[in-house]
Each structure stands twice: as structure tokens, then as C-alpha cells.
Amino acid sequence: MAIAAVTAISAAHEATVAAALGQAPGVRLVRRCADVADLLAICTAGRADVALVSADFNGLDGSAIGPLREAGVGIVGVHQPGVEEQQRVLQQWGVRTQLPIGAAPAEFAQAVQGVAEGATSKATAPDASDDPTVSLEAELAALSDGSAPYVPVNPWLEQSAALPMPPAPASPEQTAKIVTVWGPPGAPGRTVLAVNLAAEAARLGVPTVLVDADTYAASVAQHLALLDEAPGVAAATRLADSGHLDVRSLAAVAPEVTTGLRVLTGLPRADRWPEVRDDALEAVLEQCRQLGRLIVVDVAAPLEQDEELSYDTAAPRRNAATLAALDAADTVIAIGSADPVGLQRLVRGLDELRAVISEPPKVVANRVRSSAVGSSPEQRVGEALQRFAGVASPALIPDDRDAFDGALLAGRVLAEHAPGSAARKVIAALAADLTGVAATSRRSWFTSRARS
């Protein structure tokens, strides 16, 4: 039985590919798609086994590739011979099987057969020279000895040698860790913890990336006194969708606010949430692993799966960013406010959270104070979480409103504004535990930022 194939190729080369497929043994060309909507319609209807796509097909991006895979359609990338940019875009979309336009019909047949069976054809798999990771490592090596200038190849970025160079990718023995900070509704302190946790990790000498993925009320930029007219997370996800996200382009939209700490600012308006799709955010977080050894992600509270929209796989989902960040996390921190209302929300929220993550979260109780729970507040909060949520040994952050308020007013973190704060010491200990780096008494690297 012939394999049903469809094409989504730019107009200049579509006829050439269609002619080759017409002569390919065992392949039946059922549709030459005019646009992305046509491509998605025929593939999601189950009328195609394999789609042949080109990076320059009008409207095609990473968000359209996901529904094709979910529909069980194999994907073959087609590119102009020798055009590495098109090969790189296809690679970033996850299209591993690629062929140059003008390949022989037998090669098309072999590639289509390979992806249809769920296996990559050895004859069409890109070699190491087409791997953007390998190319990046080679470029970084050349740059390190001054033998080659840095010239960005990303069309989203200005062609300027002044862009900062990112660090070399982490070695296998230094695998980056993603920590997602979540908490139930009611402002339990998710962003405060995420910001200060990232700052403390950077202070320990661990390159850190802070990502504001809260699509309801992003505020990382405000906590650090950063401008957010051009949100970094939106720019990064656009780059991922277009297939142009790499370490250099990510470094350009995630500036280093101080030594060792890069920040992807969040959406300034909640109505822009469709810009941050789950598949694009997952790609961004994976690239963040190349920029730092610790990635701290601040997310919103809602965990609903948007079941009403689940039948429509192409529709954006309101809580997709939160769910994607939780799914990608190596460690999830669940933070709640240490008062009767906040603890009740935390206990109930932990039940919902455990339904969407595989490993138990690390629980933090914030603003622990006797005025809210009575005498011996640490003991009372610990007993309540143990009894009602089965949480043993939660991290307890004491209430230090003056320190937090002063830091927010100044646009600084606790390590800068109130280094002796009791709350800061708990967060620093948590950062040391997550990074495996013991805190030292050396002079703070925040001095340079404090003087600026």
C-alpha cells in the first residue's frame, strides 16, 4: 500500500518536489498544500502519513509542526542545496530527516518510508556538519582564540558585533537544572522567591537564567527595576516558533542584569498570553540549559487543562505555559503563605499539583509569623503541613516585611538591600541545596550593580 504524502513547499520549488514524489516508488502524493491551514486540515483529518515541508513555506513555524506530530504524521524537511540556514531552522523544529531539493525520486521514497515507519533514514539524516549545536561549539572555539569575528546569523537580530557572547554550552557532567516555582492563588510570594533564589544561586557562582513565564501577572521586571516594553519571553518564543532560536539569539533577549544572572522578562499585559505557547516555551527552556546551570522559572497559579479546548489541538491554551514549565522542571517548588487561608490554599493546591507532576514538590511556607498562627509559628506550620498534606520538613521563610518592601521599592534583591535578613538566609540555604554549592563569606558580587 502506497504511503500518502502531502507537500508544504514554497512556490518556487514545489513543482520540483512534486515531480520527484510522482516518480518515487511506494509514495502517493495526495495533496499539494496551498497554506498552513490546508496542511493542518488534511493532516489532522488523517488523510496523510507523511508531510514534506520547507522552512520558507509561507506561515509555517514551530507551532504548526506540533499538531502534525500529534496527528501521527511523519515529517521530511526539504531545503535548497547548500542553504545552511534552512537546514538549521528545520533542525530547531525537530525535523531530523532532510533532503535537498532536486534529490532523486529513490531518495525521496527512502526518506518517506523511513519517517512513516517512525525511524530516521540513515541516507537522509543530517550529518554532524548540519548540526547547529556542533556548528555553535566550533564557532565558540574559534571566537575564544580570536581567530574569527562574531557575526549573528539570526534574521530577527540586528547584524551587530556588539551583541554579548553567551557562555559555552554546559558540559555533560554539568547538566543544567530547571526549577519551577509555583504556588496557589493569593500572592503567596512566587515571584519574590524566584527572583531571590536566582540571585542567590548566581551569587554562589552558578550561571543562572531567570524566566518569567507567568502569563497572568508577570512582575519579575518590576522586582528588578527592568524595562519590560519588549518582553524577553515573548521574543524568545517567537524565535523558537520561527526556528531561529539558538544560544546567541537567546542571550540577546535575556540580558545579564548582573554577573551570572540573566533574565527573560515576562509579558507586560495578560491579554498577550497566546504569544507563549507550550511547545515554544519548552524549546526556550531547553536552550536556557545552554546559558546557565540553573534555570529558575516563575509561573502562574492556575493548573486547569482547558478541557473545553482539548479537541482543538491548534488552539492556544490559557495555562499551557505553566503546565509546560512544570513538565520540564527537574525540581518544583510549591510556595504558600503561612496563614490560615494561605495554608488551606496550599494544601488543596498540592493535590492539584501532584496530578500534573511526577516527583514530589519541595514545599516552602512564606511569611511565617506568630501573629497569623499563634506562638511557635514554625512548629505550628510544620505540623499543619505534615498532618494535612503529608509534607515533612518544609522550608520556612520568616516574615520580614520591612526587608521585602524595601527591596521591592529599590528594585533590588534581598542580598543587595538587606543581606542580614533572616528571610534571605533561608532562601540562600535553599539555593545552596538546589545547586550543590555551599555558601561562602566572600565579598558580594552585587557591589558592581549597587554602584551602577
CSV table of C-alpha atoms in Angstrom, one decimal:
chain,number,residue,atom,x,y,z
A,1,MET,CA,0.0,0.0,0.0
A,2,ALA,CA,1.4,3.4,-1.0
A,3,ILE,CA,2.3,5.9,1.6
A,4,ALA,CA,0.1,9.0,1.4
A,5,ALA,CA,2.2,12.2,1.3
A,6,VAL,CA,1.4,15.9,1.2
A,7,THR,CA,3.7,18.8,0.5
A,8,ALA,CA,4.1,22.2,2.1
A,9,ILE,CA,6.8,23.7,-0.1
A,10,SER,CA,7.5,27.2,-1.2
A,11,ALA,CA,6.0,28.0,-4.6
A,12,ALA,CA,9.4,28.3,-6.3
A,13,HIS,CA,10.3,24.7,-5.6
A,14,GLU,CA,7.0,22.9,-5.0
A,15,ALA,CA,6.7,21.6,-8.6
A,16,THR,CA,10.2,20.1,-8.5
A,17,VAL,CA,9.4,18.2,-5.3
A,18,ALA,CA,6.0,17.1,-6.5
A,19,ALA,CA,7.6,15.7,-9.7
A,20,ALA,CA,10.1,13.7,-7.7
A,21,LEU,CA,7.4,12.3,-5.5
A,22,GLY,CA,5.3,11.4,-8.5
A,23,GLN,CA,8.1,9.1,-9.6
A,24,ALA,CA,9.0,7.8,-6.1
A,25,PRO,CA,8.1,4.1,-5.7
A,26,GLY,CA,5.6,3.4,-2.9
A,27,VAL,CA,4.6,7.0,-2.5
A,28,ARG,CA,1.3,8.6,-3.4
A,29,LEU,CA,1.1,12.4,-3.4
A,30,VAL,CA,-2.4,13.2,-2.2
A,31,ARG,CA,-2.2,17.0,-1.7
A,32,ARG,CA,-0.1,20.0,-2.6
A,33,CYS,CA,-1.0,22.3,0.2
A,34,ALA,CA,-1.5,26.0,-0.5
A,35,ASP,CA,-1.1,27.3,3.0
A,36,VAL,CA,-0.6,26.1,6.6
A,37,ALA,CA,-4.4,25.9,7.3
A,38,ASP,CA,-4.7,23.5,4.4
A,39,LEU,CA,-1.7,21.4,5.7
A,40,LEU,CA,-3.1,21.2,9.2
A,41,ALA,CA,-6.6,20.3,7.9
A,42,ILE,CA,-5.6,17.4,5.8
A,43,CYS,CA,-3.1,16.0,8.3
A,44,THR,CA,-5.3,16.2,11.4
A,45,ALA,CA,-8.1,14.6,9.3
A,46,GLY,CA,-5.9,11.5,9.0
A,47,ARG,CA,-5.5,11.7,5.2
A,48,ALA,CA,-1.7,11.9,5.2
A,49,ASP,CA,1.0,9.7,6.5
A,50,VAL,CA,4.0,12.0,5.8
A,51,ALA,CA,4.3,15.7,5.2
A,52,LEU,CA,7.2,17.2,3.2
A,53,VAL,CA,7.8,20.8,4.4
A,54,SER,CA,10.3,23.6,3.7
A,55,ALA,CA,11.4,26.2,6.1
A,56,ASP,CA,10.4,29.0,3.7
A,57,PHE,CA,6.8,27.8,3.3
A,58,ASN,CA,4.6,30.9,3.9
A,59,GLY,CA,3.3,30.9,7.5
A,60,LEU,CA,4.9,27.6,8.6
A,61,ASP,CA,6.5,27.8,12.1
A,62,GLY,CA,7.3,25.6,15.1
A,63,SER,CA,3.7,25.9,16.4
A,64,ALA,CA,2.4,24.2,13.3
A,65,ILE,CA,4.8,21.3,13.5
A,66,GLY,CA,3.5,20.2,16.9
A,67,PRO,CA,-0.1,19.4,15.6
A,68,LEU,CA,1.4,17.4,12.7
A,69,ARG,CA,3.3,15.1,15.2
A,70,GLU,CA,0.3,14.8,17.4
A,71,ALA,CA,-1.7,13.6,14.4
A,72,GLY,CA,0.9,10.9,13.9
A,73,VAL,CA,2.2,12.4,10.6
A,74,GLY,CA,5.9,11.9,9.8
A,75,ILE,CA,7.8,14.9,8.6
A,76,VAL,CA,10.5,15.2,6.0
A,77,GLY,CA,12.3,18.6,5.6
A,78,VAL,CA,13.2,19.9,2.2
A,79,HIS,CA,15.8,22.6,1.7
A,80,GLN,CA,17.6,24.4,-1.0
A,81,PRO,CA,21.0,22.7,-1.6
A,82,GLY,CA,23.8,24.3,0.5
A,83,VAL,CA,21.5,26.7,2.3
A,84,GLU,CA,22.5,26.0,5.9
A,85,GLU,CA,20.0,28.5,7.4
A,86,GLN,CA,17.1,26.4,6.1
A,87,GLN,CA,18.6,23.2,7.5
A,88,ARG,CA,19.2,24.9,10.9
A,89,VAL,CA,15.5,26.1,11.0
A,90,LEU,CA,14.3,22.6,10.2
A,91,GLN,CA,16.6,21.2,12.9
A,92,GLN,CA,15.2,23.5,15.5
A,93,TRP,CA,11.7,22.4,14.6
A,94,GLY,CA,12.8,18.9,15.4
A,95,VAL,CA,12.8,17.8,11.7
A,96,ARG,CA,15.8,15.4,11.6
A,97,THR,CA,15.2,13.8,8.2
A,98,GLN,CA,16.1,16.2,5.5
A,99,LEU,CA,16.6,16.2,1.7
A,100,PRO,CA,17.9,18.8,-0.7
A,101,ILE,CA,15.5,20.0,-3.4
A,102,GLY,CA,16.4,18.1,-6.6
A,103,ALA,CA,17.1,14.8,-4.8
A,104,ALA,CA,16.4,11.6,-6.8
A,105,PRO,CA,12.9,10.0,-6.5
A,106,ALA,CA,14.5,7.0,-4.9
A,107,GLU,CA,15.9,9.2,-2.1
A,108,PHE,CA,12.5,10.7,-1.5
A,109,ALA,CA,11.0,7.3,-1.4
A,110,GLN,CA,13.6,6.2,1.2
A,111,ALA,CA,13.1,9.3,3.3
A,112,VAL,CA,9.3,9.0,3.3
A,113,GLN,CA,9.4,5.3,4.1
A,114,GLY,CA,11.8,6.0,7.0
A,115,VAL,CA,9.7,8.6,8.7
A,116,ALA,CA,6.5,6.7,8.0
A,117,GLU,CA,7.9,3.8,10.0
A,118,GLY,CA,9.0,6.1,12.8
A,119,ALA,CA,12.7,5.6,12.0
A,120,THR,CA,15.2,8.1,10.7
A,121,SER,CA,16.6,7.0,7.3
A,122,LYS,CA,20.4,6.8,7.5
A,123,ALA,CA,20.7,8.1,4.0
A,124,THR,CA,18.8,11.3,4.7
A,125,ALA,CA,19.8,12.0,8.3
A,126,PRO,CA,21.8,15.2,8.5
A,127,ASP,CA,25.5,14.7,9.3
A,128,ALA,CA,27.4,16.5,12.0
A,129,SER,CA,28.2,19.5,9.8
A,130,ASP,CA,24.4,20.2,9.7
A,131,ASP,CA,24.0,20.0,13.4
A,132,PRO,CA,23.6,23.6,14.8
A,133,THR,CA,25.0,22.5,18.2
A,134,VAL,CA,28.2,21.3,16.6
A,135,SER,CA,28.4,24.4,14.5
A,136,LEU,CA,27.9,26.6,17.6
A,137,GLU,CA,30.7,24.8,19.5
A,138,ALA,CA,33.1,25.2,16.6
A,139,GLU,CA,32.2,28.9,16.4
A,140,LEU,CA,32.7,29.4,20.1
A,141,ALA,CA,36.0,27.7,19.9
A,142,ALA,CA,37.1,30.0,17.1
A,143,LEU,CA,36.0,33.0,19.0
A,144,SER,CA,37.8,32.0,22.1
A,145,ASP,CA,41.2,32.3,20.4
A,146,GLY,CA,40.2,35.5,18.5
A,147,SER,CA,40.6,33.8,15.1
A,148,ALA,CA,37.1,34.7,13.9
A,149,PRO,CA,34.7,37.6,14.4
A,150,TYR,CA,31.3,37.1,15.8
A,151,VAL,CA,28.6,37.8,13.2
A,152,PRO,CA,25.0,36.9,14.2
A,153,VAL,CA,23.2,34.8,11.6
A,154,ASN,CA,19.7,35.3,13.0
A,155,PRO,CA,17.4,37.5,10.9
A,156,TRP,CA,15.5,38.5,14.0
A,157,LEU,CA,18.5,40.3,15.4
A,158,GLU,CA,20.4,43.3,14.2
A,159,GLN,CA,23.6,42.4,12.5
A,160,SER,CA,25.9,43.8,15.1
A,161,ALA,CA,29.2,42.6,16.5
A,162,ALA,CA,28.3,44.4,19.8
A,163,LEU,CA,26.0,41.7,20.9
A,164,PRO,CA,27.3,39.9,24.0
A,165,MET,CA,28.7,36.4,23.6
A,166,PRO,CA,27.0,33.7,25.6
A,167,PRO,CA,29.0,31.2,27.7
A,168,ALA,CA,30.0,27.9,26.2
A,169,PRO,CA,27.4,25.1,26.4
A,170,ALA,CA,27.3,23.2,29.7
A,171,SER,CA,29.4,20.0,29.7
A,172,PRO,CA,27.5,16.7,30.1
A,173,GLU,CA,28.7,16.5,33.7
A,174,GLN,CA,27.3,19.9,34.4
A,175,THR,CA,23.7,19.3,33.3
A,176,ALA,CA,21.6,22.4,33.9
A,177,LYS,CA,18.7,22.1,36.3
A,178,ILE,CA,15.3,23.6,35.8
A,179,VAL,CA,13.5,24.8,38.9
A,180,THR,CA,9.9,25.9,38.5
A,181,VAL,CA,8.4,28.0,41.3
A,182,TRP,CA,4.6,27.5,41.7
A,183,GLY,CA,2.1,28.5,44.3
A,184,PRO,CA,-1.7,28.6,44.7
A,185,PRO,CA,-3.7,31.8,44.1
A,186,GLY,CA,-3.5,34.6,46.5
A,187,ALA,CA,0.0,36.1,46.1
A,188,PRO,CA,1.9,33.6,48.3
A,189,GLY,CA,5.3,35.0,47.1
A,190,ARG,CA,6.1,33.0,44.0
A,191,THR,CA,7.9,35.9,42.2
A,192,VAL,CA,9.8,37.1,45.3
A,193,LEU,CA,11.1,33.6,45.9
A,194,ALA,CA,12.0,33.0,42.2
A,195,VAL,CA,13.9,36.3,42.0
A,196,ASN,CA,15.8,35.9,45.2
A,197,LEU,CA,16.5,32.3,44.6
A,198,ALA,CA,18.0,33.0,41.2
A,199,ALA,CA,20.1,35.9,42.7
A,200,GLU,CA,21.4,33.7,45.5
A,201,ALA,CA,22.4,30.9,43.0
A,202,ALA,CA,24.2,33.4,40.8
A,203,ARG,CA,26.0,34.8,44.0
A,204,LEU,CA,27.3,31.3,44.6
A,205,GLY,CA,29.0,31.4,41.2
A,206,VAL,CA,26.3,29.3,39.4
A,207,PRO,CA,25.3,30.8,36.0
A,208,THR,CA,21.6,31.3,36.3
A,209,VAL,CA,18.7,32.2,34.0
A,210,LEU,CA,15.5,33.6,35.5
A,211,VAL,CA,12.4,33.1,33.3
A,212,ASP,CA,9.2,34.9,33.9
A,213,ALA,CA,6.6,32.6,32.5
A,214,ASP,CA,3.6,34.0,34.5
A,215,THR,CA,1.1,34.7,31.8
A,216,TYR,CA,-1.4,36.2,34.2
A,217,ALA,CA,0.6,38.8,36.2
A,218,ALA,CA,4.2,38.8,35.3
A,219,SER,CA,6.3,41.0,37.6
A,220,VAL,CA,9.9,39.9,37.6
A,221,ALA,CA,10.9,43.0,35.7
A,222,GLN,CA,9.4,45.2,38.4
A,223,HIS,CA,11.2,43.4,41.2
A,224,LEU,CA,14.5,44.0,39.4
A,225,ALA,CA,13.7,47.5,38.1
A,226,LEU,CA,14.0,46.4,34.5
A,227,LEU,CA,12.1,47.8,31.5
A,228,ASP,CA,9.6,45.4,30.1
A,229,GLU,CA,8.3,47.1,26.9
A,230,ALA,CA,9.9,44.3,25.0
A,231,PRO,CA,9.3,41.1,27.0
A,232,GLY,CA,12.1,38.7,26.6
A,233,VAL,CA,9.9,35.6,27.0
A,234,ALA,CA,7.7,36.7,24.1
A,235,ALA,CA,10.8,37.4,21.9
A,236,ALA,CA,12.3,34.0,22.8
A,237,THR,CA,9.2,32.1,22.0
A,238,ARG,CA,8.8,33.9,18.6
A,239,LEU,CA,12.4,32.9,17.8
A,240,ALA,CA,11.5,29.3,18.7
A,241,ASP,CA,8.4,29.3,16.6
A,242,SER,CA,10.4,30.7,13.6
A,243,GLY,CA,13.2,28.1,14.1
A,244,HIS,CA,15.8,30.8,14.7
A,245,LEU,CA,16.3,30.2,18.4
A,246,ASP,CA,19.9,29.4,19.4
A,247,VAL,CA,22.2,30.3,22.2
A,248,ARG,CA,23.3,33.6,20.7
A,249,SER,CA,19.8,34.9,20.0
A,250,LEU,CA,18.6,33.7,23.4
A,251,ALA,CA,21.5,35.6,25.1
A,252,ALA,CA,20.5,38.7,23.2
A,253,VAL,CA,16.9,38.7,24.5
A,254,ALA,CA,17.9,37.5,28.0
A,255,PRO,CA,20.4,40.2,29.1
A,256,GLU,CA,22.8,39.7,32.0
A,257,VAL,CA,21.5,42.0,34.7
A,258,THR,CA,24.4,41.3,36.9
A,259,THR,CA,27.3,38.8,37.0
A,260,GLY,CA,26.0,35.3,36.4
A,261,LEU,CA,22.3,36.2,36.2
A,262,ARG,CA,20.3,36.5,33.0
A,263,VAL,CA,16.6,37.4,32.9
A,264,LEU,CA,13.9,36.7,30.4
A,265,THR,CA,11.2,39.3,31.4
A,266,GLY,CA,7.5,38.4,31.2
A,267,LEU,CA,4.5,39.7,29.4
A,268,PRO,CA,3.5,43.2,30.4
A,269,ARG,CA,-0.1,42.6,29.7
A,270,ALA,CA,-2.1,39.4,30.5
A,271,ASP,CA,-4.0,39.6,27.2
A,272,ARG,CA,-0.8,38.7,25.4
A,273,TRP,CA,-0.8,35.2,26.8
A,274,PRO,CA,-1.4,33.4,23.4
A,275,GLU,CA,2.1,34.5,22.4
A,276,VAL,CA,3.6,32.0,24.9
A,277,ARG,CA,2.7,28.5,23.6
A,278,ASP,CA,3.8,25.4,25.4
A,279,ASP,CA,5.9,23.9,22.6
A,280,ALA,CA,7.8,27.1,22.0
A,281,LEU,CA,8.4,27.6,25.8
A,282,GLU,CA,9.7,24.1,26.0
A,283,ALA,CA,12.2,24.9,23.3
A,284,VAL,CA,13.2,28.1,25.1
A,285,LEU,CA,13.8,26.3,28.4
A,286,GLU,CA,15.9,23.7,26.6
A,287,GLN,CA,18.1,26.4,25.1
A,288,CYS,CA,18.3,28.1,28.6
A,289,ARG,CA,20.2,25.0,29.7
A,290,GLN,CA,22.9,26.1,27.4
A,291,LEU,CA,23.1,29.6,29.0
A,292,GLY,CA,23.2,28.6,32.6
A,293,ARG,CA,23.5,25.7,35.1
A,294,LEU,CA,20.3,26.7,36.9
A,295,ILE,CA,17.1,27.9,35.3
A,296,VAL,CA,14.5,29.4,37.6
A,297,VAL,CA,11.0,29.7,36.2
A,298,ASP,CA,8.3,31.8,37.7
A,299,VAL,CA,4.8,30.6,36.7
A,300,ALA,CA,1.1,31.4,37.4
A,301,ALA,CA,-1.2,29.6,39.8
A,302,PRO,CA,-3.9,28.0,37.6
A,303,LEU,CA,-3.4,24.4,36.6
A,304,GLU,CA,-6.6,23.7,34.7
A,305,GLN,CA,-6.0,21.7,31.5
A,306,ASP,CA,-8.6,23.7,29.4
A,307,GLU,CA,-10.6,20.6,28.7
A,308,GLU,CA,-13.1,22.6,26.6
A,309,LEU,CA,-10.4,23.3,24.1
A,310,SER,CA,-8.7,20.0,24.2
A,311,TYR,CA,-10.5,18.8,21.0
A,312,ASP,CA,-8.9,21.7,19.1
A,313,THR,CA,-5.1,20.9,19.2
A,314,ALA,CA,-4.3,24.1,17.2
A,315,ALA,CA,-5.9,26.4,19.7
A,316,PRO,CA,-3.7,28.2,22.3
A,317,ARG,CA,-4.4,27.2,25.9
A,318,ARG,CA,-4.5,29.6,28.7
A,319,ASN,CA,-2.4,27.7,31.2
A,320,ALA,CA,-0.1,26.0,28.7
A,321,ALA,CA,3.0,28.0,29.8
A,322,THR,CA,2.5,26.9,33.5
A,323,LEU,CA,2.0,23.3,32.6
A,324,ALA,CA,4.9,23.2,30.2
A,325,ALA,CA,7.2,24.7,32.8
A,326,LEU,CA,6.1,22.2,35.4
A,327,ASP,CA,6.6,19.3,33.0
A,328,ALA,CA,10.1,20.5,32.1
A,329,ALA,CA,11.2,21.0,35.7
A,330,ASP,CA,13.7,18.9,37.4
A,331,THR,CA,12.5,20.3,40.7
A,332,VAL,CA,9.2,22.0,41.5
A,333,ILE,CA,9.0,24.4,44.4
A,334,ALA,CA,5.5,24.9,45.8
A,335,ILE,CA,5.2,28.0,48.0
A,336,GLY,CA,2.3,29.1,50.1
A,337,SER,CA,1.6,31.8,52.6
A,338,ALA,CA,1.8,30.8,56.3
A,339,ASP,CA,-1.6,31.9,57.5
A,340,PRO,CA,-4.9,30.0,57.8
A,341,VAL,CA,-6.2,31.0,54.4
A,342,GLY,CA,-2.8,30.6,52.7
A,343,LEU,CA,-2.1,27.2,54.2
A,344,GLN,CA,-5.6,25.9,53.2
A,345,ARG,CA,-4.9,27.0,49.7
A,346,LEU,CA,-1.5,25.4,49.7
A,347,VAL,CA,-2.9,22.1,51.0
A,348,ARG,CA,-5.6,22.0,48.3
A,349,GLY,CA,-3.2,23.2,45.6
A,350,LEU,CA,-0.7,20.5,46.4
A,351,ASP,CA,-3.3,17.9,45.5
A,352,GLU,CA,-3.8,19.6,42.1
A,353,LEU,CA,-0.1,20.0,41.6
A,354,ARG,CA,0.7,16.3,42.3
A,355,ALA,CA,-1.7,15.4,39.5
A,356,VAL,CA,0.4,17.2,36.9
A,357,ILE,CA,4.0,16.4,38.1
A,358,SER,CA,5.7,13.1,38.6
A,359,GLU,CA,8.0,13.9,41.5
A,360,PRO,CA,7.0,15.4,44.9
A,361,PRO,CA,7.5,19.1,45.1
A,362,LYS,CA,9.7,20.9,47.6
A,363,VAL,CA,7.3,22.9,49.8
A,364,VAL,CA,8.0,26.3,51.1
A,365,ALA,CA,5.9,28.3,53.6
A,366,ASN,CA,6.3,32.0,53.3
A,367,ARG,CA,5.8,34.8,55.8
A,368,VAL,CA,5.9,32.6,58.9
A,369,ARG,CA,4.8,34.7,61.9
A,370,SER,CA,3.2,34.3,65.3
A,371,SER,CA,0.6,37.0,64.6
A,372,ALA,CA,-1.1,34.7,62.0
A,373,VAL,CA,-0.8,31.3,63.5
A,374,GLY,CA,0.0,31.8,67.2
A,375,SER,CA,3.0,31.1,69.3
A,376,SER,CA,5.9,28.9,68.0
A,377,PRO,CA,4.8,29.6,64.4
A,378,GLU,CA,7.5,27.3,62.8
A,379,GLN,CA,6.3,24.3,64.7
A,380,ARG,CA,2.6,25.0,64.1
A,381,VAL,CA,3.1,25.5,60.4
A,382,GLY,CA,5.2,22.4,60.1
A,383,GLU,CA,2.7,20.3,62.0
A,384,ALA,CA,-0.2,21.6,59.8
A,385,LEU,CA,1.6,20.7,56.6
A,386,GLN,CA,2.6,17.3,57.9
A,387,ARG,CA,-1.0,16.5,59.1
A,388,PHE,CA,-3.0,17.8,56.2
A,389,ALA,CA,-0.6,17.5,53.2
A,390,GLY,CA,1.9,14.8,54.3
A,391,VAL,CA,4.8,17.3,53.9
A,392,ALA,CA,7.8,16.6,56.0
A,393,SER,CA,10.5,19.3,56.7
A,394,PRO,CA,9.1,22.2,54.6
A,395,ALA,CA,11.4,25.3,54.2
A,396,LEU,CA,10.1,28.1,56.4
A,397,ILE,CA,10.7,31.7,55.4
A,398,PRO,CA,10.2,34.1,58.3
A,399,ASP,CA,8.1,37.2,57.9
A,400,ASP,CA,10.4,40.1,57.2
A,401,ARG,CA,8.1,42.7,55.6
A,402,ASP,CA,10.4,45.6,56.0
A,403,ALA,CA,13.2,43.9,54.2
A,404,PHE,CA,11.0,42.7,51.3
A,405,ASP,CA,9.2,46.1,51.0
A,406,GLY,CA,12.5,48.0,50.9
A,407,ALA,CA,14.0,45.6,48.3
A,408,LEU,CA,10.9,46.0,46.1
A,409,LEU,CA,10.9,49.8,46.4
A,410,ALA,CA,14.6,49.9,45.5
A,411,GLY,CA,14.2,47.3,42.7
A,412,ARG,CA,16.8,45.1,44.3
A,413,VAL,CA,17.1,41.6,45.8
A,414,LEU,CA,17.5,40.9,49.5
A,415,ALA,CA,21.2,40.1,49.1
A,416,GLU,CA,21.7,43.7,47.9
A,417,HIS,CA,19.2,45.5,50.1
A,418,ALA,CA,19.1,43.5,53.3
A,419,PRO,CA,21.9,40.9,53.3
A,420,GLY,CA,21.4,40.2,57.0
A,421,SER,CA,17.7,39.4,56.7
A,422,ALA,CA,16.5,36.2,58.3
A,423,ALA,CA,14.3,35.5,55.2
A,424,ARG,CA,17.3,35.9,52.9
A,425,LYS,CA,19.3,33.4,54.9
A,426,VAL,CA,16.6,30.7,54.3
A,427,ILE,CA,16.4,31.5,50.6
A,428,ALA,CA,20.3,31.4,50.4
A,429,ALA,CA,20.3,27.9,52.1
A,430,LEU,CA,17.6,26.7,49.6
A,431,ALA,CA,19.8,28.0,46.7
A,432,ALA,CA,22.8,26.2,48.1
A,433,ASP,CA,20.8,23.0,48.4
A,434,LEU,CA,19.5,23.2,44.8
A,435,THR,CA,22.9,24.0,43.3
A,436,GLY,CA,25.0,21.8,45.5
A,437,VAL,CA,27.3,24.8,46.1
A,438,ALA,CA,28.0,25.8,49.7
A,439,ALA,CA,27.6,29.4,50.6
A,440,THR,CA,30.8,31.4,51.2
A,441,SER,CA,31.6,34.5,53.1
A,442,ARG,CA,33.4,36.1,50.1
A,443,ARG,CA,32.6,39.7,49.2
A,444,SER,CA,29.3,40.0,47.3
A,445,TRP,CA,29.4,40.3,43.5
A,446,PHE,CA,26.4,42.6,43.8
A,447,THR,CA,28.7,45.5,44.6
A,448,SER,CA,29.2,46.3,40.9
A,449,ARG,CA,25.4,46.6,40.4
A,450,ALA,CA,24.9,48.6,43.6
A,451,ARG,CA,27.4,51.2,42.3
A,452,SER,CA,25.8,51.4,38.8
